[in-house]
Amino acid sequence: MEHTVTFTTEDSKAVTVKVPTNTMLADAAHIAGIDIGQPCGGQGRCGRCAIQVTDGSVRRRSTLRLSPADLEQGYALACQTVIEGDVQIFVPPQEKIERRLTTDRVVAEVTVPADYEYLNDQTVRRVHLRLTPPTMEDQTDDWSRLQTALRLQTNINKLNISLPLLQTIGDVLREGEWNVTVVLEYPLQDLEAPTRLISLQPNLVDEYSPLWGIAVDIGTTTVTLWLVDLVTGQVRAQVAEYNGQIARGEDVISRIMFAGKNGGGKEMRQRVLDTINGLLERACKRVKAKPEEVFKATIAGNSTMIHLLLGIPASSIRLSPFITAVNHPPILSARDVGLNTHPEASVDCLPGVASYVGADITAGVLSSGVDTAEDVTLFIDVGTNGETVLGNRDWLVTCACSAGPAFEGAGVVNGMRATQGAIEEVWINGESFEPSIRVIGGGKPKGLCGSGLISLLSEAFLTGILDKAGNVNLTVNSSRVRAGTHGGEYVVAWGAETESGEDIVLTRVDVDNLLRAKAAIYAGFTVLADTVGVSLEDVSKVLVGGSFGKYINVEKAVQIGLLPDMEWSRFEFLGNTAVRGAYYTLLDWRKRERVTEIAKRMTYIELSADNNFYESFTSALFLPHTDINKFPRVAEALESK
Amino acid sequence: MEHTVTFTTEDSKAVTVKVPTNTMLADAAHIAGIDIGQPCGGQGRCGRCAIQVTDGSVRRRSTLRLSPADLEQGYALACQTVIEGDVQIFVPPQEKIERRLTTDRVVAEVTVPADYEYLNDQTVRRVHLRLTPPTMEDQTDDWSRLQTALRLQTNINKLNISLPLLQTIGDVLREGEWNVTVVLEYPLQDLEAPTRLISLQPNLVDEYSPLWGIAVDIGTTTVTLWLVDLVTGQVRAQVAEYNGQIARGEDVISRIMFAGKNGGGKEMRQRVLDTINGLLERACKRVKAKPEEVFKATIAGNSTMIHLLLGIPASSIRLSPFITAVNHPPILSARDVGLNTHPEASVDCLPGVASYVGADITAGVLSSGVDTAEDVTLFIDVGTNGETVLGNRDWLVTCACSAGPAFEGAGVVNGMRATQGAIEEVWINGESFEPSIRVIGGGKPKGLCGSGLISLLSEAFLTGILDKAGNVNLTVNSSRVRAGTHGGEYVVAWGAETESGEDIVLTRVDVDNLLRAKAAIYAGFTVLADTVGVSLEDVSKVLVGGSFGKYINVEKAVQIGLLPDMEWSRFEFLGNTAVRGAYYTLLDWRKRERVTEIAKRMTYIELSADNNFYESFTSALFLPHTDINKFPRVAEALESK
């Protein structure tokens, strides 16, 4: 028996074909010339081939990737659904499908906090001053004249000025004919403290034109910088780059050791300054601003990164009993720090907790809101140092484990940051072993970013290319699976298709790095939860931070055993929580105070002395884990293969 | 008739001679082989030949240089006393005579203020800290650990630290095995303000061993530095040197103009820094200290000097309406200023009043006590800028006049500072025109210092070598009076007797410079007194400041018309009042506050716009003045010639 199938696409194009009963919808679409993505090879795994049955009768063999709400709206997987009558099909645009998938977690967008009020919350502000010119009868000195004008116009009684600014005051006042624009830093957290003069310009600059600040996260692997207009609060540019220190060591320990050598500390400092100043330049170019027009910087980063940035020896961080020189540096000037912003710009390095739980985590807790959560929340920063925080508004515990940079695309042969050209998702056909990839920006692939690596690792495991222990199964019948220089490898993209012309591969060594990274993170949060006697079942939300680009496929992160196996709806992906926290504190002095409170409240649990951690780490060095019972959904998926 | 004359000297040696009646005592001494100084040539003018008649009968022809008390003790001038019977004569050592003369004013000695209490008055103090070492159970960061120890031991709650110090904290604490010595700057004037960490040393330095500070006066011509132990308050070294800026202009105006040229400001700054740092090195060597062990600097100086020191453009000081960029600079660090003390040393440039009344004068008022005087007091700073203050505890007015550097020995052919080898006093024999000189240190003369120049100018005038207008009388019958390249000149010392082998002379050009300097100063204080309606008769005390070495002959300063003609007992010579004021404020924060009060209280009177000043100046360009009635005592001395 034949049925009429009409496919309608978003652009209202309709194509009708006739097919026999029990024809797979995917095949009917193929006949109709409609391209429906099937990255998993028609195995019902990926959910990418979802279409909407608007009228008629179909039978769904599997609804693995569909929610009840999806079913109510008529969604069906084209690869798992057969035609049983005349049907009307709407083919949603592929992108819409991808974004709809419950397994994908979209990074929370950056919006200006609704309650941001420049004139109440911001410590750095621009003010016009009109001074009375001096005469023979009024020979008041320039500096007193400026202070008097400020006192009369703004009620500020104590004003600090640096010598370099004092050196310009006479010329600026005269050039501006006694009308000047000043940028001030208000001591909103301590009204007795003096206000500080940051800049003095010889004309009346529009008081509400953009006033630039930057929020920076110095990751061990990736440095992220947001350029913010402090007047509106808007993030006007977001840029990121590998930390230039990587050339001298991938993890904090090797960085500290290098910095301890003669001249090493100076080199480390210069390298990260070069990275930040490069990002500053790039971000400013985008909005046609100049670096020296940036008046405030708020910096998050782990304790080692902050020490190296400030040229503070970090060797005691590495040696028992693991002590930082400073968890909460004073506010400094850009001149002292070495940033190419305005030299008087205020540089605020946020407070950390301990040697291995730094300001990136306190900022992350702020931006993720763990410290105000009613229910127990787990916050996992999937970065080089794998910090984890567990708690709620009543208590906060934290630990760190050295995960390495694999999930940031470093230390992996074809790894890269989540930027233009990065493969961010991989599906492998279970029969042909051919991959489907999604590339950020859509062009030729250049390499694999963190989410791409997670996706690839999971797919290679589920399709049998890798075994539980991560060994490459060279008996797989595909030219993509081959023996490489460092053991077996899988070719994700042939040289002919790539930007560089070289094959993009996942090697056995890469797999080991990824396994160690995911095992460290998994061991970190599980041991932390055990230590405080919390079951992961009791965790109401898992907030995941990390530099993964725009999306992360939570299911795949669970399948490799990076994240705990729980309802996908409990996961939220927050992206770079550290720079987001730095951004919030850059805007609002109350949030800045909250970070200090968070740092005080957090209890640090040292795992390096904990045998349970090593056991847990070793058990987690498998896909997904030596104890498959901890991953029931993954077990199910493996069985259904 | 013959009489027996016995001369006894301090070493109890007795010499007896027989001489006829009416023999001059000086001649009898000559016969006895006793050397009695007669610098004025036996004219009874200098008083240097005073001896003591212990028994017997003499007749005194003149007692001009003897007080009633002197006469009661039997003093007589050997050149003015004839023998009328057997006499016993005691010949006091020459030095004792010199110091006894009522015309000489000895510089006030520097003693530690009686009420100085290190622990109450000093803002910079040394404290021992014993910290609890960190453990795995107490992983507090180094900086917090230090702050906690300080809070427990001293009640200090707010502590500031600079980045360079923060960079050393970890190493210092560990090197000292958690016992350290800190140097702190306490905000004694504002208890809400934070305490500042100046230094951190890895051992327990004796808390009461010397803690060094410096008081500095940056004069246009001379820079003076006192090295002070802040614990005891004692001045341990006093050094002075010409300001290295002299090579680029003798007065503030030419300095400002040079500084306004491309790179000129930088050069000026470096030159004065080199001078100060050189003095610092010299002073430290004397007490075997190191410059980097100096933790506090208090600096006085006129407004231009302070601007140039701090690299602040000074051009507006020179141009109407004569405005400084800053009268009261904030407290800075030695690192910012460029001093070679400890880089964190606190550098406090004292507050000034106006472009031409700077911190040297406010400091001078403090140290001279004009601001607390009951009676009207005149304070004259005989320096390059000739500042004058008139007032008492109720009111203070001040003015400045550009005197030039002549009285500091600069801008004069054979001028020099009042140091080893400087001729500090000159007497000229009224008949032979041969000079007697007193040289600082007693060796060969190198040149003439301020007091020597005053003395020489006065003697040359009184002996007729110079006329009222300062012209050299070439008809004088002496090879010492001769025509030089620049007009007439007088040879004070022949090359054979001098250190350099060159003649030391006073030229017509030198005389002009000295006349202009003394006329400016005289015009300054007289016009100031006129302006506020005070007669010089009503001035109870004249306090004279200046770099004149240890003594100044007030009579001679009056004879040339530099100081007003009044009872010599009303004069006090204070030496460098600016550095003394800086010293007092270096020790005691209450005195530091008093300087700020003085600066606020002083009313500046601008003379540059005052016609009276020019008239008065022109009238004073003569010896002693066009109107001799203003100088009755000088008129008397001229008549008695």
XYZ file of N, CA and C in Angstrom, chain A residues 134-136 138-145 158 161-163 166-171 174 190 192 269 310-313 315-316 320-330 332 336-337 354 604 606 608-609, chain B residues 134-136 138-145 158 161-163 166-171 174 190 192 269 310-313 315-316 320-330 332 336-337 354 604 606 608-609:
300
model
N 42.430 81.101 38.287
C 43.153 81.866 39.313
C 43.358 83.316 38.879
N 43.537 84.177 39.854
C 43.839 85.585 39.586
C 44.899 86.015 40.599
N 45.346 87.258 40.487
C 46.297 87.773 41.462
C 45.661 87.799 42.850
N 43.421 85.532 43.819
C 43.175 84.150 44.237
C 44.278 83.279 43.653
N 45.367 83.159 44.421
C 46.542 82.435 43.932
C 46.584 80.983 44.422
N 45.409 80.460 44.756
C 45.328 79.053 45.181
C 46.049 78.149 44.181
N 46.775 77.174 44.695
C 47.483 76.259 43.802
C 46.509 75.345 43.058
N 46.965 74.817 41.928
C 46.105 74.025 41.038
C 45.461 72.847 41.759
N 46.243 72.141 42.526
C 45.749 70.918 43.179
C 44.672 71.253 44.201
N 44.854 72.329 44.980
C 43.819 72.729 45.939
C 42.575 73.210 45.208
N 42.806 73.908 44.083
C 41.680 74.424 43.303
C 40.816 73.260 42.796
N 38.080 63.887 50.692
C 39.450 63.368 50.673
C 39.733 62.837 49.290
N 45.915 61.555 44.885
C 46.443 61.726 43.528
C 47.838 61.109 43.509
N 48.194 60.531 42.396
C 49.532 59.953 42.263
C 50.477 61.029 41.739
N 51.766 60.783 41.925
C 52.738 61.756 41.426
C 52.652 61.945 39.909
N 49.880 64.262 39.226
C 50.196 65.587 39.746
C 51.127 66.321 38.773
N 51.951 65.543 38.087
C 52.876 66.149 37.129
C 52.144 66.737 35.919
N 50.895 66.304 35.690
C 50.176 66.788 34.504
C 49.142 67.857 34.851
N 48.866 68.044 36.133
C 47.684 68.819 36.529
C 47.714 70.247 35.986
N 48.863 70.913 36.080
C 48.946 72.309 35.642
C 48.636 72.455 34.164
N 49.258 71.604 33.362
C 49.048 71.688 31.922
C 47.607 71.354 31.535
N 45.100 74.127 32.370
C 45.218 75.281 31.478
C 44.787 74.948 30.059
N 33.971 51.782 51.865
C 34.518 52.392 53.084
C 34.490 53.898 52.905
N 34.896 56.335 54.651
C 35.914 57.151 55.307
C 37.189 57.237 54.465
N 55.852 36.334 34.348
C 55.052 37.552 34.500
C 54.871 38.221 33.140
N 51.529 38.999 39.339
C 52.011 40.100 40.177
C 53.498 39.978 40.509
N 54.160 38.962 39.931
C 55.589 38.809 40.201
C 55.872 38.374 41.628
N 54.912 37.710 42.243
C 55.084 37.238 43.623
C 55.551 35.777 43.566
N 56.677 35.453 44.218
C 57.157 34.069 44.157
C 56.070 33.103 44.625
N 56.592 29.659 45.022
C 57.138 28.339 45.360
C 56.455 27.704 46.564
N 55.994 28.514 47.543
C 55.389 27.908 48.725
C 54.022 27.292 48.408
N 54.534 21.455 50.670
C 53.751 21.305 51.888
C 54.238 22.328 52.925
N 53.367 22.991 53.676
C 51.901 22.832 53.723
C 51.120 23.682 52.719
N 51.681 23.967 51.563
C 50.947 24.598 50.443
C 50.337 25.952 50.804
N 51.207 26.944 50.970
C 50.759 28.268 51.427
C 50.958 29.315 50.327
N 49.954 30.115 50.114
C 50.095 31.244 49.186
C 50.769 32.406 49.918
N 51.421 33.269 49.146
C 51.925 34.506 49.748
C 50.744 35.416 50.067
N 49.770 35.409 49.177
C 48.633 36.302 49.395
C 47.387 35.718 48.707
N 46.299 35.644 49.456
C 45.032 35.222 48.857
C 44.236 36.416 48.349
N 44.467 37.539 48.971
C 43.662 38.719 48.639
C 44.580 39.917 48.454
N 45.087 40.090 47.244
C 46.009 41.209 47.013
C 45.291 42.547 47.172
N 46.021 43.576 47.570
C 45.404 44.904 47.630
C 45.091 45.394 46.210
N 45.651 47.479 43.150
C 46.900 48.043 42.637
C 46.599 48.946 41.451
N 51.677 49.633 38.211
C 52.408 48.679 39.047
C 52.296 47.262 38.490
N 51.112 46.923 38.013
C 50.888 45.552 37.557
C 51.534 45.328 36.188
N 42.695 29.472 48.885
C 43.862 28.676 49.261
C 44.742 28.511 48.028
N 38.124 24.901 52.589
C 38.940 24.208 51.593
C 39.297 22.820 52.109
N 41.683 19.712 51.450
C 42.913 19.357 50.735
C 42.843 17.881 50.359
N 45.091 16.296 48.350
C 46.382 15.675 48.064
C 46.785 14.730 49.182
N 46.224 14.948 50.379
C 46.588 14.094 51.507
C 45.542 12.995 51.715
N 52.786 28.201 59.453
C 51.618 27.527 58.868
C 51.751 26.005 58.982
N 50.631 25.332 58.965
C 50.606 23.865 58.960
C 49.518 23.434 57.984
N 49.372 22.139 57.804
C 48.302 21.646 56.940
C 46.946 22.028 57.524
N 46.480 24.848 59.248
C 46.363 26.313 59.193
C 47.090 26.806 57.964
N 46.341 26.846 56.859
C 46.948 27.209 55.571
C 46.745 28.685 55.236
N 46.536 29.492 56.254
C 46.388 30.935 56.037
C 47.543 31.473 55.174
N 47.228 32.367 54.270
C 48.266 32.930 53.399
C 49.193 33.853 54.194
N 50.396 34.049 53.664
C 51.425 34.808 54.370
C 50.970 36.217 54.751
N 50.337 36.888 53.815
C 49.944 38.283 54.044
C 48.893 38.374 55.143
N 47.927 37.476 55.155
C 46.922 37.474 56.225
C 47.568 37.114 57.554
N 48.520 36.176 57.517
C 49.202 35.760 58.736
C 49.952 36.946 59.361
N 44.083 48.024 59.964
C 44.185 48.251 58.517
C 45.643 48.426 58.167
N 50.115 47.558 51.961
C 51.401 47.029 51.505
C 51.526 47.335 50.022
N 52.735 47.600 49.589
C 52.951 47.861 48.161
C 53.244 46.539 47.464
N 53.098 46.545 46.152
C 53.369 45.321 45.392
C 54.820 44.856 45.553
N 55.067 43.069 48.745
C 54.296 41.828 48.690
C 55.097 40.749 47.956
N 55.902 41.195 47.004
C 56.711 40.240 46.244
C 57.793 39.586 47.113
N 58.130 40.213 48.252
C 59.197 39.653 49.084
C 58.663 38.909 50.304
N 57.387 39.029 50.583
C 56.859 38.588 51.882
C 57.110 37.106 52.169
N 56.869 36.261 51.169
C 57.014 34.819 51.382
C 58.447 34.452 51.743
N 59.392 34.970 50.991
C 60.797 34.640 51.243
C 61.258 35.185 52.591
N 59.927 33.188 55.599
C 60.564 31.873 55.741
C 62.030 32.009 56.122
N 45.432 60.692 61.565
C 44.106 60.258 61.122
C 43.976 58.781 61.461
N 41.744 56.701 61.482
C 40.925 55.851 60.615
C 41.714 55.345 59.408
N 65.348 67.677 37.499
C 64.967 66.707 38.521
C 66.159 65.813 38.859
N 59.984 66.976 42.139
C 58.934 66.000 41.861
C 58.609 65.891 40.377
N 59.356 66.612 39.543
C 59.106 66.542 38.103
C 57.798 67.202 37.700
N 57.331 68.143 38.499
C 56.081 68.839 38.195
C 56.417 70.137 37.466
N 55.823 70.346 36.281
C 56.153 71.572 35.543
C 55.913 72.809 36.414
N 56.218 76.098 35.227
C 56.151 77.318 34.426
C 55.114 78.309 34.938
N 54.001 77.817 35.507
C 52.967 78.753 35.960
C 53.424 79.548 37.188
N 52.393 85.507 35.511
C 51.231 86.045 36.213
C 50.028 85.178 35.908
N 49.158 84.849 36.857
C 49.158 85.294 38.265
C 49.997 84.442 39.228
N 51.056 83.822 38.759
C 52.038 83.144 39.630
C 51.430 82.023 40.485
N 51.037 80.941 39.816
C 50.331 79.857 40.502
C 51.204 78.600 40.546
N 51.266 77.978 41.695
C 51.937 76.683 41.797
C 50.972 75.587 41.351
N 51.530 74.476 40.898
C 50.678 73.311 40.630
C 50.206 72.727 41.951
N 51.102 72.747 42.936
C 50.728 72.164 44.216
C 51.541 72.829 45.332
N 50.840 73.272 46.361
C 51.534 73.803 47.536
C 51.804 72.713 48.560
N 50.965 71.715 48.551
C 51.063 70.690 49.578
C 50.992 69.311 48.919
N 52.135 68.790 48.484
C 52.117 67.492 47.797
C 51.707 66.377 48.765
N 51.090 65.332 48.238
C 50.775 64.189 49.103
C 52.063 63.503 49.549
N 54.639 60.771 49.488
C 55.004 59.885 48.388
C 55.990 58.839 48.879
N 58.936 56.541 44.121
C 58.305 57.477 43.193
C 59.139 58.745 43.031
N 59.686 59.203 44.135
C 60.410 60.473 44.097
C 61.787 60.290 43.455
N 52.738 79.812 48.721
C 52.505 80.423 47.415
C 53.727 80.157 46.550
N 50.187 85.891 52.301
C 51.266 86.191 51.382
C 51.051 87.558 50.751
N 52.302 89.942 47.824
C 53.040 89.892 46.564
C 53.733 91.238 46.365
N 55.975 91.895 43.922
C 56.355 92.180 42.533
C 55.447 93.250 41.942
N 54.246 93.406 42.518
C 53.307 94.389 41.981
C 53.354 95.692 42.795
